[in-house]
Coordinates of C-alpha atoms in Angstrom, one line a residue:
X1 CA 44.2 -12.2 -102.1
X2 CA 45.8 -12.1 -98.5
X3 CA 44.4 -14.3 -96.1
X4 CA 42.6 -10.9 -94.4
X5 CA 41.3 -9.6 -97.5
X6 CA 40.0 -13.0 -98.1
X7 CA 38.0 -13.0 -94.5
X8 CA 37.1 -9.7 -94.9
X9 CA 35.0 -10.8 -98.0
X10 CA 33.9 -13.6 -96.5
X11 CA 32.6 -10.8 -93.7
X12 CA 31.0 -8.4 -96.5
X13 CA 29.4 -11.7 -97.9
X14 CA 27.9 -13.3 -94.5
X15 CA 26.7 -9.4 -93.9
X16 CA 24.7 -8.9 -97.7
X17 CA 23.5 -12.9 -97.2
X18 CA 21.7 -12.0 -93.6
X19 CA 20.3 -9.1 -95.6
X20 CA 18.6 -11.2 -98.0
X21 CA 17.6 -13.0 -94.8
X22 CA 15.9 -10.6 -93.4
X23 CA 14.3 -8.8 -96.0
X24 CA 12.6 -12.2 -97.1
X25 CA 11.2 -12.9 -93.6
X26 CA 9.9 -9.2 -93.9
X27 CA 8.1 -9.8 -97.0
X28 CA 6.6 -12.7 -95.9
X29 CA 5.5 -11.2 -93.0
X30 CA 4.1 -8.5 -94.7
X31 CA 2.3 -10.4 -97.4
X32 CA 0.7 -12.4 -94.7
X33 CA -0.8 -9.4 -93.2
X34 CA -1.9 -8.2 -96.7
X35 CA -4.0 -11.3 -97.3
X36 CA -5.8 -11.2 -94.1
X37 CA -6.9 -7.8 -93.9
X38 CA -7.7 -8.4 -98.5
X39 CA -9.9 -11.2 -96.6
X40 CA -11.4 -8.3 -94.2
X41 CA -10.5 -10.8 -91.2
X42 CA -9.5 -8.4 -88.3
X43 CA -8.3 -10.8 -85.9
X44 CA -6.0 -12.0 -88.2
X45 CA -4.7 -8.9 -89.5
X46 CA -4.2 -8.1 -85.2
X47 CA -2.6 -11.2 -84.9
X48 CA 0.2 -11.0 -88.0
X49 CA 0.4 -7.5 -86.8
X50 CA 1.4 -8.9 -83.3
X51 CA 4.0 -11.4 -85.2
X52 CA 5.6 -9.2 -86.9
X53 CA 6.3 -6.9 -84.1
X54 CA 7.1 -9.4 -82.1
X55 CA 10.2 -10.5 -85.2
X56 CA 10.8 -6.2 -85.8
X57 CA 12.2 -5.8 -82.0
X58 CA 13.5 -9.5 -81.8
X59 CA 15.6 -9.3 -85.2
X60 CA 15.4 -6.3 -87.1
X61 CA 15.8 -4.1 -84.6
X62 CA 18.5 -5.4 -82.6
X63 CA 20.4 -5.8 -86.4
X64 CA 20.5 -2.2 -86.8
X65 CA 21.6 -1.4 -83.4
X66 CA 24.6 -3.9 -84.0
X67 CA 25.3 -2.3 -87.3
X68 CA 25.8 0.9 -85.5
X69 CA 27.7 -0.2 -82.6
X70 CA 30.1 -2.2 -84.9
X71 CA 30.2 -1.2 -88.5
X72 CA 29.3 2.9 -88.6
X73 CA 32.0 4.3 -86.2
X74 CA 34.4 2.6 -88.4
X75 CA 32.5 3.6 -91.6
X76 CA 31.9 7.3 -90.4
X77 CA 35.9 7.9 -89.6
X78 CA 36.7 7.0 -93.0
X79 CA 36.5 10.2 -95.3
X80 CA 33.8 9.5 -97.7
X81 CA 32.3 7.8 -94.9
X82 CA 30.8 10.7 -92.5
X83 CA 27.9 12.1 -94.5
X84 CA 26.5 8.5 -95.8
X85 CA 26.6 6.9 -92.2
X86 CA 24.6 10.4 -90.9
X87 CA 22.4 9.4 -93.5
X88 CA 22.1 5.6 -92.3
X89 CA 21.1 6.4 -89.4
X90 CA 18.9 8.9 -90.1
X91 CA 17.1 6.0 -91.8
X92 CA 17.6 3.8 -88.5
X93 CA 15.5 6.4 -86.3
X94 CA 12.4 6.1 -89.8
X95 CA 12.8 2.6 -89.1
X96 CA 12.3 2.8 -85.5
X97 CA 9.0 5.0 -85.6
X98 CA 7.6 3.3 -88.1
X99 CA 7.8 -0.1 -85.9
X100 CA 6.1 2.0 -83.6
X101 CA 3.4 3.6 -85.8
X102 CA 2.7 -0.1 -86.6
X103 CA 2.6 -1.4 -82.8
X104 CA -0.1 0.9 -82.4
X105 CA -1.8 0.5 -85.5
X106 CA -5.6 0.4 -84.8
X107 CA -7.2 -0.6 -88.2
X108 CA -5.8 -3.0 -91.1
X109 CA -5.9 -0.4 -93.3
X110 CA -2.9 1.8 -90.8
X111 CA -1.3 -1.9 -90.2
X112 CA -0.9 -2.8 -93.8
X113 CA 0.0 1.1 -95.3
X114 CA 2.5 1.1 -92.5
X115 CA 4.1 -2.1 -92.8
X116 CA 4.7 -1.7 -96.8
X117 CA 6.2 1.8 -95.8
X118 CA 8.0 0.2 -93.7
X119 CA 9.5 -2.7 -96.5
X120 CA 10.4 0.2 -98.8
X121 CA 12.6 2.3 -96.3
X122 CA 14.4 -0.5 -95.2
X123 CA 15.2 -2.7 -98.8
X124 CA 16.2 0.8 -99.9
X125 CA 18.8 1.0 -96.6
X126 CA 20.0 -2.6 -97.0
X127 CA 20.8 -1.6 -101.1
X128 CA 22.8 1.3 -99.4
X129 CA 24.3 -1.1 -96.6
X130 CA 25.3 -3.8 -99.6
X131 CA 26.4 -0.9 -101.9
X132 CA 28.0 1.4 -100.0
X133 CA 28.6 0.7 -96.4
X134 CA 30.4 -2.8 -96.6
X135 CA 32.3 -2.2 -99.6
X136 CA 33.8 1.0 -98.2
X137 CA 34.8 -0.6 -95.2
X138 CA 35.9 -4.1 -97.5
X139 CA 38.2 -1.4 -99.5
X140 CA 39.5 1.1 -96.7
X141 CA 42.8 -0.4 -95.4
X142 CA 43.2 0.3 -91.8
X143 CA 39.6 -1.3 -91.4
X144 CA 38.7 -5.0 -90.8
X145 CA 35.3 -5.9 -91.5
X146 CA 36.3 -9.4 -90.3
X147 CA 37.5 -8.4 -86.7
X148 CA 34.5 -5.8 -86.5
X149 CA 31.8 -8.6 -87.3
X150 CA 34.0 -11.1 -85.4
X151 CA 30.7 -12.9 -83.2
X152 CA 28.3 -10.5 -84.3
X153 CA 25.3 -13.0 -84.6
X154 CA 22.9 -10.1 -85.3
X155 CA 24.8 -8.7 -88.2
X156 CA 25.7 -11.8 -89.9
X157 CA 22.9 -13.6 -88.4
X158 CA 25.6 -16.8 -88.0
X159 CA 26.4 -17.8 -83.8
X160 CA 30.4 -17.7 -83.7
X161 CA 32.3 -17.7 -80.5
X162 CA 35.1 -14.7 -80.0
X163 CA 37.8 -13.7 -78.4
X164 CA 35.7 -11.2 -76.4
X165 CA 33.6 -14.0 -75.2
X166 CA 37.4 -14.9 -72.7
X167 CA 37.8 -11.7 -71.5
X168 CA 36.7 -10.3 -68.3
X169 CA 33.8 -7.8 -69.6
X170 CA 32.9 -9.7 -72.1
X171 CA 34.5 -7.1 -74.6
X172 CA 31.2 -5.7 -75.4
X173 CA 32.5 -2.1 -74.8
X174 CA 30.2 -1.9 -71.7
X175 CA 32.9 -0.7 -69.6
X176 CA 32.5 -3.4 -67.1
X177 CA 36.1 -5.4 -65.2
X178 CA 34.1 -7.6 -63.1
X179 CA 33.5 -11.1 -64.4
X180 CA 30.1 -13.0 -64.0
X181 CA 30.7 -15.2 -60.5
X182 CA 30.2 -19.3 -61.3
X183 CA 27.0 -20.1 -60.3
X184 CA 26.1 -16.2 -59.5
X185 CA 22.0 -16.0 -59.5
X186 CA 20.0 -12.6 -59.7
X187 CA 17.3 -11.8 -57.3
X188 CA 13.8 -11.3 -58.5
X189 CA 14.1 -7.6 -56.9
X190 CA 10.8 -6.2 -58.9
X191 CA 7.8 -6.9 -60.5
X192 CA 9.1 -5.3 -64.5
X193 CA 9.9 -7.3 -67.2
X194 CA 14.5 -8.5 -66.8
X195 CA 16.1 -8.3 -69.4
X196 CA 19.3 -10.6 -68.9
X197 CA 22.2 -10.1 -70.6
X198 CA 24.7 -11.9 -68.6
X199 CA 24.0 -15.1 -71.3
X200 CA 23.9 -13.1 -74.6
X201 CA 26.2 -13.0 -76.7
X202 CA 28.7 -9.7 -75.8
X203 CA 29.2 -8.7 -78.7
X204 CA 24.9 -8.3 -79.2
X205 CA 24.4 -7.2 -75.3
X206 CA 23.6 -3.4 -76.3
X207 CA 21.4 -3.9 -79.6
X208 CA 19.0 -6.3 -77.2
X209 CA 19.0 -3.8 -74.8
X210 CA 18.1 -1.1 -76.4
X211 CA 15.5 -2.7 -79.0
X212 CA 14.0 -3.8 -75.4
X213 CA 13.8 -0.2 -74.4
X214 CA 11.9 0.8 -77.6
X215 CA 9.6 -2.3 -77.3
X216 CA 8.4 -0.2 -73.3
X217 CA 4.9 2.0 -73.7
X218 CA 5.4 5.0 -71.7
X219 CA 5.7 4.4 -67.9
X220 CA 6.2 0.8 -68.3
X221 CA 9.8 0.0 -67.0
X222 CA 12.4 -3.6 -67.2
X223 CA 15.4 -4.3 -65.1
X224 CA 18.3 -4.7 -67.0
X225 CA 20.5 -7.5 -65.6
X226 CA 24.5 -8.2 -66.1
X227 CA 27.7 -8.9 -64.9
X228 CA 28.8 -5.5 -63.8
X229 CA 28.4 -2.0 -63.4
X230 CA 26.7 -0.9 -67.1
X231 CA 28.3 2.6 -67.4
X232 CA 29.0 3.1 -71.1
X233 CA 25.7 1.4 -71.8
X234 CA 23.5 3.5 -69.6
X235 CA 25.3 6.8 -70.8
X236 CA 24.6 5.6 -74.6
X237 CA 20.5 4.9 -73.3
X238 CA 20.5 8.3 -71.5
X239 CA 21.5 10.2 -74.5
X240 CA 19.4 8.0 -77.4
X241 CA 16.4 8.8 -75.6
X242 CA 17.1 12.3 -74.0
X243 CA 16.5 12.1 -70.6
X244 CA 13.0 9.6 -72.2
X245 CA 14.4 6.6 -69.0
X246 CA 14.9 7.3 -65.7
X247 CA 17.0 4.7 -63.9
X248 CA 16.5 2.8 -60.1
X249 CA 19.8 0.8 -59.0
X250 CA 18.5 -2.1 -57.6
X251 CA 21.6 -4.0 -56.4
X252 CA 25.4 -2.6 -56.7
X253 CA 27.2 -6.0 -57.2
X254 CA 29.4 -7.8 -56.2
X255 CA 28.3 -10.4 -58.8
X256 CA 25.5 -8.9 -60.5
X257 CA 24.2 -5.6 -61.1
X258 CA 20.4 -4.6 -61.4
X259 CA 19.2 -1.4 -62.8
X260 CA 15.0 -0.4 -63.6
X261 CA 14.8 1.1 -66.5
X262 CA 11.5 3.2 -67.1
X263 CA 10.2 5.4 -69.7
X264 CA 8.7 8.4 -68.5
X265 CA 4.9 8.9 -69.6
X266 CA 5.4 11.8 -72.3
X267 CA 3.8 15.2 -71.1
X268 CA 0.7 16.3 -72.1

């Protein structure tokens, strides 16, 4: 087995292992939620629902969006992968919708039912990842799974420096060409929540921003802080949310860029 083949096998195992960790953590959250509901402890149910929702936004959804950025385009470019990836993307939308429903769940019964549905969909999704998507990429002659996952903590669950960390834009695909100036600090230009991606690993930036935007309530906003103008990321946001997000430039360089992103209210 060549070094590249060995690296791909190790990368595949890392993905599968991280999937197991995510599934186990989700199972623990759901089990505790069910136990609290069975005990009739509505206060504890709300606390556990909020803890699960926080974990989903902080871990599971960034994992899904990182897959969309790193793995799915390569798999979709393969003859056997296009329809498969279309289905996987559809399941990501279902998962995101269930996360939103869980956050809004007002009763223990609805919270438990939604959590169980989410767990079932995620388990089926991971089985397809492990048994179909990952092997497809490992077997592809012109695809390096190890290369696709280089430094992708949200997919493999490990911190790893990459050559991309040393390039001017961080290699994250956000299109910037101006590195962060040493010691540059962003001013606080708004009272909204802020997500500063300058110190986030390059491969994780888009996923973190998308997960944060998913968590926004209607008419709420956050300020994206970056080391360069993230134009392709903004285009991705516009495409994904179909005009639901309004952007306002607060600071346009030269060392820091800040953009206020607000979720538009749903028309009555």
